[in-house]
mmCIF file of C-alpha atoms in Angstrom:
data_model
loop_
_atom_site.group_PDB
_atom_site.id
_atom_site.type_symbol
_atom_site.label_atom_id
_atom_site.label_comp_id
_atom_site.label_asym_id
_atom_site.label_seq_id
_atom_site.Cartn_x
_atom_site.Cartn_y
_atom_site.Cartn_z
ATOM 1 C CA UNK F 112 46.447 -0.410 -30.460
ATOM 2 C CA UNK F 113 45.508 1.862 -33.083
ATOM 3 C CA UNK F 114 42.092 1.486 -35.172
ATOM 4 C CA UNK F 115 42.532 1.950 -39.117
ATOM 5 C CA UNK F 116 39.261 3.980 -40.719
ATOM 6 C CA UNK F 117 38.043 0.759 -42.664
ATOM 7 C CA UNK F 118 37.716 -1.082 -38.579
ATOM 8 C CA UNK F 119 34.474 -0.687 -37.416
ATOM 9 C CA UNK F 120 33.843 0.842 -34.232
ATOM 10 C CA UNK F 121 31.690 -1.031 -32.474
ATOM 11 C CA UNK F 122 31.274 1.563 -29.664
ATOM 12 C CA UNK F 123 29.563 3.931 -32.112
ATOM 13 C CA UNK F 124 27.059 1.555 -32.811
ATOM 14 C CA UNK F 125 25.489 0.207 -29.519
ATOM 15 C CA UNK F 126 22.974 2.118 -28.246
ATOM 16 C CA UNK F 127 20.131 1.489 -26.339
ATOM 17 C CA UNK F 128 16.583 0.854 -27.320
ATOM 18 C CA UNK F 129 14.491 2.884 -25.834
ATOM 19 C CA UNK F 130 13.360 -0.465 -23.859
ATOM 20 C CA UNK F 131 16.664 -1.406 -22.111
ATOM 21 C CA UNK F 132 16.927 2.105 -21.260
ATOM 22 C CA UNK F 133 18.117 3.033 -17.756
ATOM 23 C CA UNK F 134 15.043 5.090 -16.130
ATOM 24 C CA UNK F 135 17.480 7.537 -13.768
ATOM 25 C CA UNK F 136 15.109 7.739 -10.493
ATOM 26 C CA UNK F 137 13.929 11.209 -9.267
ATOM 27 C CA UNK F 138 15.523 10.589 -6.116
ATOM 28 C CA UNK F 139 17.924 12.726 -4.218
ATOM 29 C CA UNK F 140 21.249 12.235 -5.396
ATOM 30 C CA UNK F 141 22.859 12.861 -1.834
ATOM 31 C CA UNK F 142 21.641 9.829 -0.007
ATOM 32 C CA UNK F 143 22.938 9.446 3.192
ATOM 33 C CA UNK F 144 26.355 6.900 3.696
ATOM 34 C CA UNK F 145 23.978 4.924 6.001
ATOM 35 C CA UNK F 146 21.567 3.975 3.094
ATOM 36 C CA UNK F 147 23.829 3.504 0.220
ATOM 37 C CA UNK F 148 26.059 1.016 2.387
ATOM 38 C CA UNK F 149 22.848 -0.827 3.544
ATOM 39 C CA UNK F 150 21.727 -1.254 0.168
ATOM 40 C CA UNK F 151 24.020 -1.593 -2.180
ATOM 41 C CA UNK F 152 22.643 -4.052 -4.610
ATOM 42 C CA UNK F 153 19.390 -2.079 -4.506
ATOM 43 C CA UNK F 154 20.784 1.245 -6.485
ATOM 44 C CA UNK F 155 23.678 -0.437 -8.872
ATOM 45 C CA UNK F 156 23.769 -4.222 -8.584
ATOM 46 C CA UNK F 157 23.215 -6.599 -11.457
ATOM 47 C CA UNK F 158 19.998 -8.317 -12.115
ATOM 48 C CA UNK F 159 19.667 -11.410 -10.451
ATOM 49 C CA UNK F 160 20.241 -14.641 -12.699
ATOM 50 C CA UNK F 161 17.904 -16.391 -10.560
ATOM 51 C CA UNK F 162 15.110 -14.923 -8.925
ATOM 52 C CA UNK F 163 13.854 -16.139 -5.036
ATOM 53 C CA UNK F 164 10.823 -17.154 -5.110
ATOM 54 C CA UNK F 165 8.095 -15.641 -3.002
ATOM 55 C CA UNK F 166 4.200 -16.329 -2.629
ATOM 56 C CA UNK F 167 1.044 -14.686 -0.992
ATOM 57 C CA UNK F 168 -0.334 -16.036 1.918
ATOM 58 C CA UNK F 169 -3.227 -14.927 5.096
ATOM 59 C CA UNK F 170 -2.921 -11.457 2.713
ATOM 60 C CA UNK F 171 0.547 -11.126 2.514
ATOM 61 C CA UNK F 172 3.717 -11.504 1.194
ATOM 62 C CA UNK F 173 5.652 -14.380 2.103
ATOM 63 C CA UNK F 174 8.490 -15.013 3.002
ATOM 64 C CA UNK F 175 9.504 -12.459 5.492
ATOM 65 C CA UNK F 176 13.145 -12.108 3.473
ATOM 66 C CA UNK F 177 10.972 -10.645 0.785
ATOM 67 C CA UNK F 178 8.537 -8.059 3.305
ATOM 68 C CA UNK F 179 11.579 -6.888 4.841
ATOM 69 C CA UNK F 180 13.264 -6.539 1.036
ATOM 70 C CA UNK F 181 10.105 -4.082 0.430
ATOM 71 C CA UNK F 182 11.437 -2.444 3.345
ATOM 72 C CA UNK F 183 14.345 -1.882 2.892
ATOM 73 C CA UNK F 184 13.522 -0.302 -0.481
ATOM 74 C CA UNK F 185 10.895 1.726 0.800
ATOM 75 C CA UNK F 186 13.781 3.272 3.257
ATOM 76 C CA UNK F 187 16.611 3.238 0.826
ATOM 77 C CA UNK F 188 13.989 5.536 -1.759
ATOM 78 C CA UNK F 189 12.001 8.119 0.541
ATOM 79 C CA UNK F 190 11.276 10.678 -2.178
ATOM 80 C CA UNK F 191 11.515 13.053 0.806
ATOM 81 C CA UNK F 192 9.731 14.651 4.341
ATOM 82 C CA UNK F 193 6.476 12.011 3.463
ATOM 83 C CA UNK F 194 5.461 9.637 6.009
ATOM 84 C CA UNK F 195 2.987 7.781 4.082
ATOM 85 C CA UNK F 196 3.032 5.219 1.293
ATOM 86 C CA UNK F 197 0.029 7.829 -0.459
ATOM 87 C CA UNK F 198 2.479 10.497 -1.042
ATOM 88 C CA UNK F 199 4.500 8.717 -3.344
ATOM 89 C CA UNK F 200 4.104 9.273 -6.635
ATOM 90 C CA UNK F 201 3.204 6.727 -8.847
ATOM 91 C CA UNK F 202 6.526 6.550 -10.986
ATOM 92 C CA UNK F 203 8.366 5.915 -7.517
ATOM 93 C CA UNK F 204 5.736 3.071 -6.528
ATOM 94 C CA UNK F 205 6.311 1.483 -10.110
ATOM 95 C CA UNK F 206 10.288 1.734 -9.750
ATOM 96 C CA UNK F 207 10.189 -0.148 -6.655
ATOM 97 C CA UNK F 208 7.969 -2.603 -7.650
ATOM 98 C CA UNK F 209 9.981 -3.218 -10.354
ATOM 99 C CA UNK F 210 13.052 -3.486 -8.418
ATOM 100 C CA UNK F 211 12.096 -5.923 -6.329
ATOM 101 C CA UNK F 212 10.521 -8.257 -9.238
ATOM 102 C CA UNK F 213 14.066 -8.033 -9.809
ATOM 103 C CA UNK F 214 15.089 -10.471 -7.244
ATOM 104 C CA UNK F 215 11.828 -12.189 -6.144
ATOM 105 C CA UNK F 216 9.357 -14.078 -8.625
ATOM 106 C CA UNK F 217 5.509 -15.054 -7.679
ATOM 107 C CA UNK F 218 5.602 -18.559 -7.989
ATOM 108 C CA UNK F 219 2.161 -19.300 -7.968
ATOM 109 C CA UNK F 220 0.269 -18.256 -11.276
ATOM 110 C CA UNK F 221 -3.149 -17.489 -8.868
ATOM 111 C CA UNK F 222 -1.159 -14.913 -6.845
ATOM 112 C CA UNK F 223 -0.202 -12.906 -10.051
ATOM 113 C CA UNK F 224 -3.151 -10.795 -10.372
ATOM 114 C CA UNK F 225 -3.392 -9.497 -7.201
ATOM 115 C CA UNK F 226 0.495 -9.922 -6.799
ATOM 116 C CA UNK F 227 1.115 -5.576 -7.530
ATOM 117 C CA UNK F 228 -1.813 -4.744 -4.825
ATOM 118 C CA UNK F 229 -0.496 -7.014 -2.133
ATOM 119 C CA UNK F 230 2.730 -5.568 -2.608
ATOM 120 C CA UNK F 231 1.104 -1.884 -2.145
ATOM 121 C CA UNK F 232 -0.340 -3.451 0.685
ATOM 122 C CA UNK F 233 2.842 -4.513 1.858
ATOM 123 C CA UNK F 234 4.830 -2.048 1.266
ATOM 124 C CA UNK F 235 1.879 0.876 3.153
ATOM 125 C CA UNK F 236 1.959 -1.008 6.398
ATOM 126 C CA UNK F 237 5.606 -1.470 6.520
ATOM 127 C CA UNK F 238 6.177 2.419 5.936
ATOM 128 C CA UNK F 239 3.411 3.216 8.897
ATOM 129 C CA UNK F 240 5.084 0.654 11.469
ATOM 130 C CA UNK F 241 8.475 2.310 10.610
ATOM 131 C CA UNK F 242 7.137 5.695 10.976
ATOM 132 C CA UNK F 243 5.476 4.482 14.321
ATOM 133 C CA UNK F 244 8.694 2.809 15.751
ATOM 134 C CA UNK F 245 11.324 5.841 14.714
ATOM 135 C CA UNK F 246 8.835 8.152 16.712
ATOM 136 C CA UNK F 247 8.176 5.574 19.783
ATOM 137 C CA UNK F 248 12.213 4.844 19.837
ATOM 138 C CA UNK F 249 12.666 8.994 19.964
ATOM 139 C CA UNK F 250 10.100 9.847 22.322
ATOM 140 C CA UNK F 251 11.261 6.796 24.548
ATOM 141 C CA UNK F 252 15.329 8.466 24.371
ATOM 142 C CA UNK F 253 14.094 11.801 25.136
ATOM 143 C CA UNK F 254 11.850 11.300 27.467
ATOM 144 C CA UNK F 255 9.950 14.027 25.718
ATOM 145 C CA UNK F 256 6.468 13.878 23.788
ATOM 146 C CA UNK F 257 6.990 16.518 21.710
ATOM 147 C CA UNK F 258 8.738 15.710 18.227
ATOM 148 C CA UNK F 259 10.742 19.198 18.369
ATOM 149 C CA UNK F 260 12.513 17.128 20.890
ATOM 150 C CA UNK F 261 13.486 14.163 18.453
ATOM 151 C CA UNK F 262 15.291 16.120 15.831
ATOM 152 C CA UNK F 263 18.745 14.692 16.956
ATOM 153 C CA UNK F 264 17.308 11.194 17.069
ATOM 154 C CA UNK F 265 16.014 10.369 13.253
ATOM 155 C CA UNK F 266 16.410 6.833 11.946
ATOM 156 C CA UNK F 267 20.014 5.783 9.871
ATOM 157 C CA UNK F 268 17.667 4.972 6.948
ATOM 158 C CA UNK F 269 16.382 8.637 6.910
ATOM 159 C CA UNK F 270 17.998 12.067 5.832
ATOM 160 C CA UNK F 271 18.548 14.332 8.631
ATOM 161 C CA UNK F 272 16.797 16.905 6.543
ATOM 162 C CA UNK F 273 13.778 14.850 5.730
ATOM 163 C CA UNK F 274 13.479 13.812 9.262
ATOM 164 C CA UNK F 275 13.770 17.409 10.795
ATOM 165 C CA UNK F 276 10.759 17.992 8.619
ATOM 166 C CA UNK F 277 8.789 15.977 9.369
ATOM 167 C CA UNK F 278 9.498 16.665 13.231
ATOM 168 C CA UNK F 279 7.875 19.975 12.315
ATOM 169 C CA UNK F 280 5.510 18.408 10.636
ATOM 170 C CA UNK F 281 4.274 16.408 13.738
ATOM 171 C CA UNK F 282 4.753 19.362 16.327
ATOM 172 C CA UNK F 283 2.145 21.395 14.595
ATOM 173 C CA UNK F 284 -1.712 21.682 15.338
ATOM 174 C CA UNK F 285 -3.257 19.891 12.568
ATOM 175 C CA UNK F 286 -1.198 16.573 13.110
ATOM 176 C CA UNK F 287 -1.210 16.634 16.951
ATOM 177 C CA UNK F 288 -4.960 17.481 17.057
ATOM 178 C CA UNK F 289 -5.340 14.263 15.091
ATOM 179 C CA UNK F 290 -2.851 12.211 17.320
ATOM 180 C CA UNK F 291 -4.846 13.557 20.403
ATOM 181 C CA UNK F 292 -8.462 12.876 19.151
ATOM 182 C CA UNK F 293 -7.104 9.055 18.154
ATOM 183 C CA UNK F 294 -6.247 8.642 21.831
ATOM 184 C CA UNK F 295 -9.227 10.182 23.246
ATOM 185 C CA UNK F 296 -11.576 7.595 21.276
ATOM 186 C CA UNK F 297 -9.693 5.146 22.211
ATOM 187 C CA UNK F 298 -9.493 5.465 25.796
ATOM 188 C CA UNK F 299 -13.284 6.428 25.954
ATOM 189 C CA UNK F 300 -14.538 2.850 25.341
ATOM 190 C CA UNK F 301 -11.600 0.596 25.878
ATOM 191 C CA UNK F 302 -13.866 -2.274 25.575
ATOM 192 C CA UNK F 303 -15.132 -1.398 22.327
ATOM 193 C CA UNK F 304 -11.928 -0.777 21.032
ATOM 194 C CA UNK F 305 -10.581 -4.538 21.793
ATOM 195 C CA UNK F 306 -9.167 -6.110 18.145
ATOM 196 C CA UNK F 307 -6.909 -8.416 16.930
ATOM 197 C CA UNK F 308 -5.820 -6.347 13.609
ATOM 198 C CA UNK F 309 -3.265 -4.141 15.682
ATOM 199 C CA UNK F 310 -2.316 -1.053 13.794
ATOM 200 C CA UNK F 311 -3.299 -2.461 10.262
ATOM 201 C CA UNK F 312 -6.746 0.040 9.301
ATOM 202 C CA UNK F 313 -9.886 -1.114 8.434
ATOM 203 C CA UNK F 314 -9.399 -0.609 4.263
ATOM 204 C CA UNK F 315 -6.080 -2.816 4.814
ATOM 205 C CA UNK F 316 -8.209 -6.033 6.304
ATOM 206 C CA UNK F 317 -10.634 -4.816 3.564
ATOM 207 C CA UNK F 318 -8.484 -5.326 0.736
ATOM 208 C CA UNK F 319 -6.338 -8.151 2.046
ATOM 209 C CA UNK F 320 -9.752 -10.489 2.624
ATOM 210 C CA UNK F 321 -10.622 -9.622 -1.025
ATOM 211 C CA UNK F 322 -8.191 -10.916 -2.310
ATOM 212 C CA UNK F 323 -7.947 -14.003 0.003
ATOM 213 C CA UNK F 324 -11.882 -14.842 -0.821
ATOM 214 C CA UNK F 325 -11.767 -13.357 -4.339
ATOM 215 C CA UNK F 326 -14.838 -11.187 -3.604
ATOM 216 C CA UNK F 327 -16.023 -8.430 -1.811
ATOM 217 C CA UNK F 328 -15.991 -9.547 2.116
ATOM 218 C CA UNK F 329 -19.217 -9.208 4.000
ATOM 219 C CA UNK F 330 -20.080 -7.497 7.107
ATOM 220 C CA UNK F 331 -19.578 -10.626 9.172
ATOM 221 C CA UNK F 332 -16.600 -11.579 7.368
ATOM 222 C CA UNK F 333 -14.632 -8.790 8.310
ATOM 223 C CA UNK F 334 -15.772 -8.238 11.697
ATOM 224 C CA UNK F 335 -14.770 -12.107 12.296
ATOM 225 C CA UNK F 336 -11.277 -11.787 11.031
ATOM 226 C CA UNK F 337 -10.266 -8.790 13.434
ATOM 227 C CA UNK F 338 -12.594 -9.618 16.712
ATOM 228 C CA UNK F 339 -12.200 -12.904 16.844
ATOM 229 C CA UNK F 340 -9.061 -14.499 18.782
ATOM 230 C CA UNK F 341 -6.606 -16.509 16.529
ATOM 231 C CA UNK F 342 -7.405 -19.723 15.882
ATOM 232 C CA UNK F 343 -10.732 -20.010 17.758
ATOM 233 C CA UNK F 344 -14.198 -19.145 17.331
ATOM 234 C CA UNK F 345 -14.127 -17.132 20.251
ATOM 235 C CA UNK F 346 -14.834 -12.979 20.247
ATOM 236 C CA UNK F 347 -12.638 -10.866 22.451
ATOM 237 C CA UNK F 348 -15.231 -9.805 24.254
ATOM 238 C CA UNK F 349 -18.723 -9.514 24.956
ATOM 239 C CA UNK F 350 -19.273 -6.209 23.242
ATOM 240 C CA UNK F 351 -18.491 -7.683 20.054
ATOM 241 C CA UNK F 352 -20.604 -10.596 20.150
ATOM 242 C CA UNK F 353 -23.541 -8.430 21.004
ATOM 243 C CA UNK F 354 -22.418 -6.034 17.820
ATOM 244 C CA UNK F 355 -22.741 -9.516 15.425
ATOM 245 C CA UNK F 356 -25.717 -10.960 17.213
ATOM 246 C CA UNK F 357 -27.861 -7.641 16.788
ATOM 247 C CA UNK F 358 -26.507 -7.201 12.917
ATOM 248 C CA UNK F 359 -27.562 -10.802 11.844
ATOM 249 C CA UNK F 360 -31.076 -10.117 14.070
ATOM 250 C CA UNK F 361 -31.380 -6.806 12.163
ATOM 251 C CA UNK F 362 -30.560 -8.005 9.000
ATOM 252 C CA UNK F 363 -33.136 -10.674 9.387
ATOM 253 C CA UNK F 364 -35.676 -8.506 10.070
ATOM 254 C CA UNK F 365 -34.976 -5.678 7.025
ATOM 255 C CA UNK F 366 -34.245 -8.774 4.350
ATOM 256 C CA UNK F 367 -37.274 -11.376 3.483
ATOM 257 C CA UNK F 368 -35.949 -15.045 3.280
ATOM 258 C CA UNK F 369 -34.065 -15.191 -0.082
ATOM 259 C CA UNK F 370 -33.527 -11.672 -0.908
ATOM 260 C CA UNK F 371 -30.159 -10.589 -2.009
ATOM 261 C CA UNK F 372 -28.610 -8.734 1.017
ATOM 262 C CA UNK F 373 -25.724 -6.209 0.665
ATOM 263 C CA UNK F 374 -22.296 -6.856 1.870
ATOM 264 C CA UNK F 375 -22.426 -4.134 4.239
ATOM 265 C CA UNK F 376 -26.023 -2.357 5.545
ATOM 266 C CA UNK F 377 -24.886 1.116 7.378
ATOM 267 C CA UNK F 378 -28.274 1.778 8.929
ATOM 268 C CA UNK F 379 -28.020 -2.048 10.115
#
């Protein structure tokens, strides 16, 4: 119909506040088919009317739906050739965070301060397992352990370009010399090197048992959680009980009876 000049136009007169405004992401704008069809609701869909409910538990975020959500956002927004959580930037880390507060709520008022560095958490180790897997699955299909190799066998989640990259990345000295030295230690003393923690480093158990005990953990505390076996008091092996017995004998010694002791001694 037509719109006389007295009519209002309400058009005209709706515009954002600059708190409901859109925040474009500085993301590539060419994503590739694979990611944009995988994650659709992640880029464009509507906000949730009600949120799933998710909760922290052992350190982590529960349920799995809502780790492998973090996931799949972590994939869907690589800011480009990075393969660790560190070298995003901290707008990206706040986007995503915020995105997936858009479909999951922390139910439990005590998880909500530590709620943003679990996620971190969360979201760190489940970058470094992908990064690990894409480059076991290519080295396993080429038979080859060089990544110059792999550059026709990048993940569906991942720009060709980005992946190519960091194939280059991975063939050169600085990263390989790295990769090499890892294996050597470990290999040198397998006994020493027997854990329960798996890939997750020791400033990941760090900050998970903070937040599980709401204070620094101790020496023992941490040494417990990732050389002890599951459910049992036993150590997995005989190297590591010796470690704990001669700390706690040494600490004894250094610290009178009812003297404050440190969380960690390094000379101990």
């Amino acid at each position: 119909g037509t719109v006389s000049p007295s009519t209002p136009v309400v058009q005209a007169t709706r515009t954002a506040s600059p708190s409901t405004t859109r925040v474009v992401p500085p993301f590539p704008s060419s994503s590739p088919p694979e990611v944009e069809s995988q994650h659709p609701a992640v880029e464009e869909g509507p906000q949730l009317p009600r949120r799933q409910p998710c909760w922290i538990s052992g350190g982590k975020i529960d349920p799995d739906s809502a780790s492998r959500y973090i996931t799949s956002l972590v994939h869907a927004h690589i800011p480009g050739p990075v393969d660790a959580w560190r070298e995003f930037l901290v707008l990206v880390r706040d986007l995503l965070f915020d995105m997936f507060t858009r479909r999951f709520a922390f139910t439990r008022p005590k998880d909500l301060p530590r709620a943003r560095a679990v996620w971190e958490s969360t979201a760190q180790t489940n970058l470094r397992k992908s990064m690990w897997e894409t480059r076991d699955k290519a080295m396993k299909t080429t038979g080859n352990r060089d990544p110059m190799a792999w550059l026709d066998y990048g993940p569906v989640w991942l720009r060709r370009d980005y992946w190519e990259s960091l194939c280059e990345r991975w063939a050169a000295g600085p990263w390989q010399e790295r990769s090499q030295a890892a294996k050597r230690n470990r290999s040198s003393i397998p006994e020493k090197n027997v854990h329960t923690s798996g890939s997750v480093s020791y400033a990941t158990h760090n900050q998970k048992l903070h937040h599980e005990l709401e204070h620094a953990p101790t020496f023992r505390e941490l040494f417990n959680l990732t050389h002890k076996r599951k459910g049992t008091d036993d150590y997995v092996s005989e190297s590591a009980r010796t470690i704990t017995e001669t700390y706690d004998r040494t600490m004894a010694e250094r610290y009178a009876e009812g003297t404050p002791q440190p969380d960690l001694d390094q000379e101990a």
